[in-house]
mmCIF file of C-alpha atoms in Angstrom:
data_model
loop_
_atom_site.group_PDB
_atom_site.id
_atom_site.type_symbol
_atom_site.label_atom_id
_atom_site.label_comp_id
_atom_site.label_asym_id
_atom_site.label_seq_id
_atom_site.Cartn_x
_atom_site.Cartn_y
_atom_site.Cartn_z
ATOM 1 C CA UNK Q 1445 0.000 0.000 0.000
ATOM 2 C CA UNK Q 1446 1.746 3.313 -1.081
ATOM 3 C CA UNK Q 1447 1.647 6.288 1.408
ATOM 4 C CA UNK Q 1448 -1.038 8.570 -0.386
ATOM 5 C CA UNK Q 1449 -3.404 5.118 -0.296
ATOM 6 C CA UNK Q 1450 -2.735 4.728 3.449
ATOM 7 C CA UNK Q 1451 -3.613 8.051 3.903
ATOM 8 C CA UNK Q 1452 -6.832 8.238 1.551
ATOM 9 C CA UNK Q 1453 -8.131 5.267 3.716
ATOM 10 C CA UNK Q 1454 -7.286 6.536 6.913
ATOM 11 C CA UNK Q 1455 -8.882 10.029 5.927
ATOM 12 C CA UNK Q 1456 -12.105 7.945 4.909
ATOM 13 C CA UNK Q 1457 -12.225 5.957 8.548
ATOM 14 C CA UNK Q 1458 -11.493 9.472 10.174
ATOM 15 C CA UNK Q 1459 -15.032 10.635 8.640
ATOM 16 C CA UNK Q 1460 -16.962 7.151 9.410
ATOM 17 C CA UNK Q 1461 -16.291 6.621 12.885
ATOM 18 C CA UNK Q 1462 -16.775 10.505 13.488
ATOM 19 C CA UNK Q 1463 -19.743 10.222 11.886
ATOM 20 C CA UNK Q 1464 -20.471 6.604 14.026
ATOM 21 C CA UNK Q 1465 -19.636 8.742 17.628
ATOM 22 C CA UNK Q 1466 -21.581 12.136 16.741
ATOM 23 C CA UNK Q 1467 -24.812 9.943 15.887
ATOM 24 C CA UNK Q 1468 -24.328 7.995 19.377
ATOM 25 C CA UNK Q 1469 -23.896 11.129 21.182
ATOM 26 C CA UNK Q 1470 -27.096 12.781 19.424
ATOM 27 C CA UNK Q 1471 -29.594 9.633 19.269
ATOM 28 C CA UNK Q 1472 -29.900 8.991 15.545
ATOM 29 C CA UNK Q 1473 -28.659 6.525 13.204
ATOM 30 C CA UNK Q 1474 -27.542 8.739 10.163
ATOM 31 C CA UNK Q 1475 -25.541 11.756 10.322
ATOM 32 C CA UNK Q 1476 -28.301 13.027 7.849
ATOM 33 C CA UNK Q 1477 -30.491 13.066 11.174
ATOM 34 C CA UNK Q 1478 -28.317 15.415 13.385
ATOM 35 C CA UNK Q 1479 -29.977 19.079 14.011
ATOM 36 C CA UNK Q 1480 -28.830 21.344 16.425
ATOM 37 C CA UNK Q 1481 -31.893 20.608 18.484
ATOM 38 C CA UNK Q 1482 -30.828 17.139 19.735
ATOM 39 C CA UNK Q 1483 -28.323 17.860 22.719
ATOM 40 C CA UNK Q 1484 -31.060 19.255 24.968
ATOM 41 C CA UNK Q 1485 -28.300 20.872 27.353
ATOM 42 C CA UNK Q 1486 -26.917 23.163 24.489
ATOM 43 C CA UNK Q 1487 -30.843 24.170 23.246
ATOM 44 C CA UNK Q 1488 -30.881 25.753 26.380
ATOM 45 C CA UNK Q 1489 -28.212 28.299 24.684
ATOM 46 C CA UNK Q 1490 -30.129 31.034 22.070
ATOM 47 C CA UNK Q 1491 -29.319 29.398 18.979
ATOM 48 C CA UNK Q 1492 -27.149 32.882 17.952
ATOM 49 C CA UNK Q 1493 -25.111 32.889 20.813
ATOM 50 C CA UNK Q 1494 -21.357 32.773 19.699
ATOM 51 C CA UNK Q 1495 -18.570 31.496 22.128
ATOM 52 C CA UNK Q 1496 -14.749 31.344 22.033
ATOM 53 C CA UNK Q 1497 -12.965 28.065 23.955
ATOM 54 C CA UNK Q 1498 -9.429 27.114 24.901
ATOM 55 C CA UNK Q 1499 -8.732 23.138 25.109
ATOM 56 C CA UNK Q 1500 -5.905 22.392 27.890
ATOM 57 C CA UNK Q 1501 -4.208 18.953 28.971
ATOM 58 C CA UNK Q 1502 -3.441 18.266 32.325
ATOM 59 C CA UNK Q 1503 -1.262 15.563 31.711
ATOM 60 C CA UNK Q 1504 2.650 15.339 30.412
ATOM 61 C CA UNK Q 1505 1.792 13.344 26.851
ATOM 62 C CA UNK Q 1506 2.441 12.572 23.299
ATOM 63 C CA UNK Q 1507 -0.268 14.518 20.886
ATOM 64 C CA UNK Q 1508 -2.576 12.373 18.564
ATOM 65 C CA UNK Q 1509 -6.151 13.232 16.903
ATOM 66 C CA UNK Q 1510 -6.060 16.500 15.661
ATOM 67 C CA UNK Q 1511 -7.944 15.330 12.091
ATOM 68 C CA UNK Q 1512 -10.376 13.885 14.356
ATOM 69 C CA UNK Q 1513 -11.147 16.698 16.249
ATOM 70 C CA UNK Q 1514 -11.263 19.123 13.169
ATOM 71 C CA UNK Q 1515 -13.794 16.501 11.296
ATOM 72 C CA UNK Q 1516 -15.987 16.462 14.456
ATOM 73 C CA UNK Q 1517 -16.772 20.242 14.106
ATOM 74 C CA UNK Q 1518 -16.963 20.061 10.324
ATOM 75 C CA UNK Q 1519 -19.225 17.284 10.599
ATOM 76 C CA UNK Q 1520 -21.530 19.451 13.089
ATOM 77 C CA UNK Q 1521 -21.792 22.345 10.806
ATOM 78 C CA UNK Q 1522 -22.202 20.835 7.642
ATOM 79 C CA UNK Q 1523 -25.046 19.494 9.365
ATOM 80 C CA UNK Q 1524 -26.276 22.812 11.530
ATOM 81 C CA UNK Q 1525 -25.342 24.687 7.995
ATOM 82 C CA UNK Q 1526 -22.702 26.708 9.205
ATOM 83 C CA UNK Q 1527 -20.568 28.050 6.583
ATOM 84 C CA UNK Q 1528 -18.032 30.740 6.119
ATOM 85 C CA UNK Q 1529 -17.831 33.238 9.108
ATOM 86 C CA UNK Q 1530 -20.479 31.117 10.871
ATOM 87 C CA UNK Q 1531 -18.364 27.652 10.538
ATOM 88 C CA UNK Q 1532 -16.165 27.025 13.680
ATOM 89 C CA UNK Q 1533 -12.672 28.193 13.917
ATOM 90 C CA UNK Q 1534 -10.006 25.852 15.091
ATOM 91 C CA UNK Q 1535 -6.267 27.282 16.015
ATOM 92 C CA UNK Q 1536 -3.942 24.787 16.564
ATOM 93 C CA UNK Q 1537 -1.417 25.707 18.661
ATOM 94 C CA UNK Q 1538 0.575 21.760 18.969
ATOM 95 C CA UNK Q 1539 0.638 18.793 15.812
ATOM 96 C CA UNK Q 1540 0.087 15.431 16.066
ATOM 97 C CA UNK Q 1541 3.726 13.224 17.571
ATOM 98 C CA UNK Q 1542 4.344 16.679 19.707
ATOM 99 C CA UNK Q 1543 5.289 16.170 23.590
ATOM 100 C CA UNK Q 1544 3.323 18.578 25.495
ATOM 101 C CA UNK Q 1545 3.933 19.607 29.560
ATOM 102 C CA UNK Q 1546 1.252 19.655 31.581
ATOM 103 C CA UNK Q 1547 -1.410 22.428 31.141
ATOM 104 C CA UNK Q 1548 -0.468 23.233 27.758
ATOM 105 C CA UNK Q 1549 -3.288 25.099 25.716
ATOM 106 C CA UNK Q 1550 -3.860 22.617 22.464
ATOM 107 C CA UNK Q 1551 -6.084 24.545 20.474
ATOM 108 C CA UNK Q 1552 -8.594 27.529 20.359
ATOM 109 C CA UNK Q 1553 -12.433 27.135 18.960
ATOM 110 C CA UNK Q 1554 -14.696 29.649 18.413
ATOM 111 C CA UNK Q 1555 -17.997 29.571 17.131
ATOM 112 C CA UNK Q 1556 -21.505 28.519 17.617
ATOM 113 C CA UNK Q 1557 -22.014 27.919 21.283
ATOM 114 C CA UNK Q 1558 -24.174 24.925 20.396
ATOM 115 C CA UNK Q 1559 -22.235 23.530 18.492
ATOM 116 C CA UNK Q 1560 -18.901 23.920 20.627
ATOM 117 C CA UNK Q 1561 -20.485 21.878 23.331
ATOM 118 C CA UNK Q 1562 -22.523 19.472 21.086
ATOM 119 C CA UNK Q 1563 -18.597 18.861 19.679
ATOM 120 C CA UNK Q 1564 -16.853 18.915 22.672
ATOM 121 C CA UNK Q 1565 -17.292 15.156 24.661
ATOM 122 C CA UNK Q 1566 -16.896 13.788 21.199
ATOM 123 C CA UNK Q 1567 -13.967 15.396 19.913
ATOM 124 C CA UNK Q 1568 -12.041 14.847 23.489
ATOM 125 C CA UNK Q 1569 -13.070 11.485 23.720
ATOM 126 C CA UNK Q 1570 -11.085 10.815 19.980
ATOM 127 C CA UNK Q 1571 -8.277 13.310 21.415
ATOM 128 C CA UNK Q 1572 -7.934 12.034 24.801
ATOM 129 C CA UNK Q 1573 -7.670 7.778 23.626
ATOM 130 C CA UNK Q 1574 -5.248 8.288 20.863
ATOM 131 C CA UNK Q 1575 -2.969 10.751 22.939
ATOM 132 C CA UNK Q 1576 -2.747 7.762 25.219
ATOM 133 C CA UNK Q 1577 -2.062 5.293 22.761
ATOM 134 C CA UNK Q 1578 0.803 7.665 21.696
ATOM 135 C CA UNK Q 1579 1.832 8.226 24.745
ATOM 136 C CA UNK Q 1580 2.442 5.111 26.015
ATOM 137 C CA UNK Q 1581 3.952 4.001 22.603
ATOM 138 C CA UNK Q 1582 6.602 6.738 23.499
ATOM 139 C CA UNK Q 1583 7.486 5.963 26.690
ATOM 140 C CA UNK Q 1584 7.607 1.924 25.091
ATOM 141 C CA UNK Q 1585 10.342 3.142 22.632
ATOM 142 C CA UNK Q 1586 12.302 5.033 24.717
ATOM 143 C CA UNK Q 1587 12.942 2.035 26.175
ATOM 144 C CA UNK Q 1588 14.228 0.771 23.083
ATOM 145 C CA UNK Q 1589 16.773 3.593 22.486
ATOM 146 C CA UNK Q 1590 20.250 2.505 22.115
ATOM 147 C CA UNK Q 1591 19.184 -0.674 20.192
ATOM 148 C CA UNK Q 1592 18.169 -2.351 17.062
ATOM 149 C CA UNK Q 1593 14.804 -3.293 17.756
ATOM 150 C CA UNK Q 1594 11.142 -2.055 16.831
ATOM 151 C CA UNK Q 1595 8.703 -2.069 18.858
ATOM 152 C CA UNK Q 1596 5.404 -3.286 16.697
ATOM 153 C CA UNK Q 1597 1.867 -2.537 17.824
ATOM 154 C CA UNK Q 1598 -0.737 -5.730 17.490
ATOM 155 C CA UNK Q 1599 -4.693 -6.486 16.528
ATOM 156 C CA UNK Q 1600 -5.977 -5.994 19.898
ATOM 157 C CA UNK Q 1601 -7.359 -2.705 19.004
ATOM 158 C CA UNK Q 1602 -10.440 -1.400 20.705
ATOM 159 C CA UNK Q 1603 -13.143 -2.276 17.837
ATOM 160 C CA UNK Q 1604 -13.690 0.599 15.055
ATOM 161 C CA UNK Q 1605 -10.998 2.101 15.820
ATOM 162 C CA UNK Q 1606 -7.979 0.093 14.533
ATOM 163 C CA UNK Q 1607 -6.803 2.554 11.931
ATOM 164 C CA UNK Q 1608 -7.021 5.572 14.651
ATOM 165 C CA UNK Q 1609 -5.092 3.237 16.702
ATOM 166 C CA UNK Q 1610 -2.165 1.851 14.574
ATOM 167 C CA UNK Q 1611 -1.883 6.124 13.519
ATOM 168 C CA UNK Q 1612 -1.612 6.674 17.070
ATOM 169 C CA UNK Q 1613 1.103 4.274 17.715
ATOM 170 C CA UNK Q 1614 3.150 5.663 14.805
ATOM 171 C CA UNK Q 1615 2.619 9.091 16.285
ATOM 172 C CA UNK Q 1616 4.524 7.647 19.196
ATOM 173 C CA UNK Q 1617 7.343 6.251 17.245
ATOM 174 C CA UNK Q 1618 6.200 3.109 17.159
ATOM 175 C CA UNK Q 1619 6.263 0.796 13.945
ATOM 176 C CA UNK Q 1620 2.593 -0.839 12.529
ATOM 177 C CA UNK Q 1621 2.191 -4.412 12.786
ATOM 178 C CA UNK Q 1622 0.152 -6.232 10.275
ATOM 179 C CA UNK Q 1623 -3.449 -3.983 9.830
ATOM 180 C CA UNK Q 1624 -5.753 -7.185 9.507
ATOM 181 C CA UNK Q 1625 -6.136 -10.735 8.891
ATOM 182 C CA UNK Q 1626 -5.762 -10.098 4.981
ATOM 183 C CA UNK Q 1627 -2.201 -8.287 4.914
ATOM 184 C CA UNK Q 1628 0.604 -10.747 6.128
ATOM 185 C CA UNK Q 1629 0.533 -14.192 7.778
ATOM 186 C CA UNK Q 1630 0.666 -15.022 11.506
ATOM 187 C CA UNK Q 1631 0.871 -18.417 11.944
ATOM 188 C CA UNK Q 1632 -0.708 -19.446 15.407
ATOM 189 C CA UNK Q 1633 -0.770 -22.326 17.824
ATOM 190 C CA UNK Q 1634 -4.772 -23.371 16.610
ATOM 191 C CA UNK Q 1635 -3.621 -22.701 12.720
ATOM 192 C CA UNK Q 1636 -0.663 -24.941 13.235
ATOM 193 C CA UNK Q 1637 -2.796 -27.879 14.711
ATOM 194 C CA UNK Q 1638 -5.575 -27.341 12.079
ATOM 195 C CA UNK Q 1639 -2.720 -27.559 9.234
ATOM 196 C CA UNK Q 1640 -0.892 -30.541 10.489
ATOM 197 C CA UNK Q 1641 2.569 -28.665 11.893
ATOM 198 C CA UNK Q 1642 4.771 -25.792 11.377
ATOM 199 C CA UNK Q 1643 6.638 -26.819 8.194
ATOM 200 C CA UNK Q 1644 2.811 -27.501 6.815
ATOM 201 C CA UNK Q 1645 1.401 -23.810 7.564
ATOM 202 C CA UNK Q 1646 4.298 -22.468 6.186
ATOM 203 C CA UNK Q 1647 4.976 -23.974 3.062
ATOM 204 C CA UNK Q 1648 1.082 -24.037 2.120
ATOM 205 C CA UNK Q 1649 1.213 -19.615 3.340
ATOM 206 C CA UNK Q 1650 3.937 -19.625 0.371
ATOM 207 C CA UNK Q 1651 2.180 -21.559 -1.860
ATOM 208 C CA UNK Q 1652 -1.230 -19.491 -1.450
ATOM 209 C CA UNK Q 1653 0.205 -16.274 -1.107
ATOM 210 C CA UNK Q 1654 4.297 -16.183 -2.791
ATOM 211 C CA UNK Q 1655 4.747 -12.370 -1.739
ATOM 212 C CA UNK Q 1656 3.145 -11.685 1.497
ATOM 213 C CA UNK Q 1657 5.822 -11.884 4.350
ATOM 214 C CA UNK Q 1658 4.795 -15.247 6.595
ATOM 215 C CA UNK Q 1659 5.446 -15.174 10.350
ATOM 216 C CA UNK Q 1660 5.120 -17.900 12.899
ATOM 217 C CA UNK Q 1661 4.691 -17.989 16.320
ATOM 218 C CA UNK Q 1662 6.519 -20.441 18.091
ATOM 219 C CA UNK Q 1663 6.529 -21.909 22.211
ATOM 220 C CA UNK Q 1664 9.527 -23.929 22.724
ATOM 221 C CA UNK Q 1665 13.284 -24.083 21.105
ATOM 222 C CA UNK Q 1666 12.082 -26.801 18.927
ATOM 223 C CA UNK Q 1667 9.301 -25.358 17.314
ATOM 224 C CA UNK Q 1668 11.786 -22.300 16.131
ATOM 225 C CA UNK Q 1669 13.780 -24.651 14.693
ATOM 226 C CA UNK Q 1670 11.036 -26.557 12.574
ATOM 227 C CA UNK Q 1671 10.362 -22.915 11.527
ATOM 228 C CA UNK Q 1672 13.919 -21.845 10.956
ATOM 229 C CA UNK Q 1673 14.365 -25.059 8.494
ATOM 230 C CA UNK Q 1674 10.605 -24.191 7.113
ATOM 231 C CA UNK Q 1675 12.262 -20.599 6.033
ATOM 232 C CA UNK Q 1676 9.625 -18.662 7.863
ATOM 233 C CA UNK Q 1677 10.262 -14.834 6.835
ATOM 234 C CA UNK Q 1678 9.396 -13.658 10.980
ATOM 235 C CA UNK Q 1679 9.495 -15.911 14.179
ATOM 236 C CA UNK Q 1680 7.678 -14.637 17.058
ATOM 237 C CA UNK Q 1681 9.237 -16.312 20.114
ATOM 238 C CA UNK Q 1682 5.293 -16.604 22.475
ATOM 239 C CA UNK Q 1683 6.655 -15.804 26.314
ATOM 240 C CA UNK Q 1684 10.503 -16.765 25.927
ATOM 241 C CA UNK Q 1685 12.675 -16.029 28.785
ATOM 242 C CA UNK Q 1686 15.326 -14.037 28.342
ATOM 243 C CA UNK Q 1687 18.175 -17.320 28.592
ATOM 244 C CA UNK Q 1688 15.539 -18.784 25.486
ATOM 245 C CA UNK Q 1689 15.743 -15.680 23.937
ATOM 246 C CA UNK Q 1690 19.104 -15.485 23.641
ATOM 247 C CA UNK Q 1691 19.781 -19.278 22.750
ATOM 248 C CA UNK Q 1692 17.242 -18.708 19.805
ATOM 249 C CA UNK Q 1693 18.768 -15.471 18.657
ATOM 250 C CA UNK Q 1694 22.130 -17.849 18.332
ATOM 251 C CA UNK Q 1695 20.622 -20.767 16.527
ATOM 252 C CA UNK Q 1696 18.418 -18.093 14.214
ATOM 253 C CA UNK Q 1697 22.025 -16.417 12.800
ATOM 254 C CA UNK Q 1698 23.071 -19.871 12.365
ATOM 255 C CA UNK Q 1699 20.862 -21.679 10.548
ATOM 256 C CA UNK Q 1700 19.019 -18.465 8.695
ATOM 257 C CA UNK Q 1701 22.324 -16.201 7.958
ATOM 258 C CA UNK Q 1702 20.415 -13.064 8.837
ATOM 259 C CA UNK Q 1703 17.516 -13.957 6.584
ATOM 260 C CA UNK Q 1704 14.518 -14.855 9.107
ATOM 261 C CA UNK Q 1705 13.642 -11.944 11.501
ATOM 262 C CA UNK Q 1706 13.114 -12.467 14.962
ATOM 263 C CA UNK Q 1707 9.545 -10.734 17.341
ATOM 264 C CA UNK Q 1708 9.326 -11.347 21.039
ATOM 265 C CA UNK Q 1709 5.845 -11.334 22.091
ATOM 266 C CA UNK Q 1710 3.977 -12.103 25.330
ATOM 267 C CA UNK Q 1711 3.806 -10.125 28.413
ATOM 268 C CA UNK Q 1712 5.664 -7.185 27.825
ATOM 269 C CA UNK Q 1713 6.052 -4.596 30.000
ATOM 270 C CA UNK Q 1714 7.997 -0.983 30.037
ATOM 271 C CA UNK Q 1715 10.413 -2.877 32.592
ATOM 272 C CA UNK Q 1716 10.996 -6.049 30.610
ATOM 273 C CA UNK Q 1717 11.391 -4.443 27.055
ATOM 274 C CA UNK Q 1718 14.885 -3.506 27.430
ATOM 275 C CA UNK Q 1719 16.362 -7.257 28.701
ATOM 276 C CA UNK Q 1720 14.492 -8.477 25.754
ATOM 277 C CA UNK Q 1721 16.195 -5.963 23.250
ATOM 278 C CA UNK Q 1722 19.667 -6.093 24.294
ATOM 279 C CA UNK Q 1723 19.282 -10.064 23.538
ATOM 280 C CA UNK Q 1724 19.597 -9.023 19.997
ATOM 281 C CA UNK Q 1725 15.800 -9.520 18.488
ATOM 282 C CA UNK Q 1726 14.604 -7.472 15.290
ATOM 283 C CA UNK Q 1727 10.994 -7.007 17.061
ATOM 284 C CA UNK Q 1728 8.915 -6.488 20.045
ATOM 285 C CA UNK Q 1729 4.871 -6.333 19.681
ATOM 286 C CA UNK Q 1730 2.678 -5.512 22.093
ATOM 287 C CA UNK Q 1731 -1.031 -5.569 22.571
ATOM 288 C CA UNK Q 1732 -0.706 -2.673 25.422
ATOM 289 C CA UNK Q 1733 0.028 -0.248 23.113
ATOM 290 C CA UNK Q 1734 -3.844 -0.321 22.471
ATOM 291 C CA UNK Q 1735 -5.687 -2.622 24.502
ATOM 292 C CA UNK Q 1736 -4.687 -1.037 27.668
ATOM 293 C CA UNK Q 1737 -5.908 2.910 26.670
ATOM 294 C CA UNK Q 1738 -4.780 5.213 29.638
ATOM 295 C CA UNK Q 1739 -6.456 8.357 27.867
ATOM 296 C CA UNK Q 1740 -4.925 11.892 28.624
ATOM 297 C CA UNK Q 1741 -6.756 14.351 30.866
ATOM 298 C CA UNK Q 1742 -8.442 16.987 28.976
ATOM 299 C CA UNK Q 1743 -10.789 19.956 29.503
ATOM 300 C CA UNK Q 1744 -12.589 22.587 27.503
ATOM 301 C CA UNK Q 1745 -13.038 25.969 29.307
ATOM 302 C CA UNK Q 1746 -14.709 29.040 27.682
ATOM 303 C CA UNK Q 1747 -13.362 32.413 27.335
#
């Protein structure tokens, strides 16, 4: 997939699950159905009434939504009519991948008072989630620094929200794993007893499928070594220790000469990842990264 493709599609799920959230928050099942009369709290405001809001974080973290945010209040006045002067104004004042201190001022709106609030839990809630998946993708690869090895992000992604996700990790410095089931092969435990063994999977993966990269995971030192003579392109050693770790990063350069690529998987944590990097692996992955969302404390304040 070149870069402008990666981009198109991740432009087109930025406007679906916006879409998907604003019609949750509102009560209707097609954007075509959002007024500015749904969020009863903001009716209470004269429909006229024009406001002007500062956005701060009250956390130390790693920036990451700022296309969502700007489609949430595009989405809300395309669909109150707002255009021109009336259309909210967004000022940006950090970029997505930016560390920010605590209590740093994000970004400026001003607008329509209805629409500023109907926005505001929605466009947070994108803000807040993928900051944290940055964030804690960052403090991950610092980790890292000083070595060779990646740090990949996984599939446990919180549902819908995969693409957000993996753009969040990469925001972090973090490297994207495979997106789905249909991009690259991991060969599991349950696919490796439903094919009849490792060298099985494998050489039926390069049959089907010549030019997608095939990865294996593997359990023991002799399951690696059924892969390594299988010529698996990745290994993913499942909850090595560090002594197996090691032994299989030996017998890997021996038998592969560089040519299969080694991921440690299982349990990782921000106090493990750098024993398992200095044993000399090409990869770490981690389902962390996005399964376990700490989100980033924001707030919205008028002026």
């Amino acid at each position: 997939m070149t870069s402008s493709q990666h981009s198109s599609e991740l432009q087109h799920d930025i406007e679906q699950t916006v879409a998907w959230a604003l019609c949750e928050d509102l009560g209707v099942t097609q954007p075509t159905e959002i007024t500015n009369t749904l969020d009863i709290t903001a009716e209470l405001i004269p429909a006229d009434n024009q406001a002007v809001a500062n956005i701060i974080c009250r956390d130390e973290c790693v920036i990451c939504g700022v296309e969502w945010v700007n489609q949430v209040f595009l989405q809300l006045d395309n669909a109150f009519g707002f255009t021109g002067e009336q259309a909210t104004k967004i000022t940006w004042f950090v970029t997505d991948g930016q560390a920010v201190k605590a209590n740093t001022t994000l970004f400026e709106l001003s607008g329509n008072a209805r629409a500023l609030l109907t926005g505001e839990r929605t466009a947070l809630n994108f803000l807040q989630s993928l900051s944290g998946t940055a964030t804690t993708t960052c403090k991950y690869v610092e980790c890292l620094s000083g070595t060779n090895t990646k740090l990949l992000d996984t599939r446990k992604t919180i549902p819908g929200l995969r693409s957000a996700q993996k753009y969040a990790v990469k925001c972090g410095g973090g490297v994207n794993h495979r997106i789905g089931l249909f991009d690259a092969f991991l060969i599991k435990e349950n696919h490796i007893a439903a094919c009849g063994g490792i060298a099985k999977a494998i050489s039926t993966a390069k049959s089907n499928h010549p030019s997608i990269t095939v990865e294996v995971e593997v359990e023991s030192i002799e399951e690696l070594t059924q892969a390594l003579n299988a010529q698996a392109d990745i290994i993913m050693l499942d909850n090595f220790t560090p002594e197996m770790i090691e032994q299989a990063v030996k017998l890997t350069a021996d038998i592969s000469q560089g040519k299969t690529k080694l991921e440690v998987s299982g349990n990782m944590t921000i106090e493990t990842l750098t024993t398992y990097a200095k044993a000399g692996v090409d990869f770490i992955s981690s389902g962390a990264l996005t399964k376990h969302v700490n989100a980033v404390d924001l707030s919205m304040r008028f002026v």
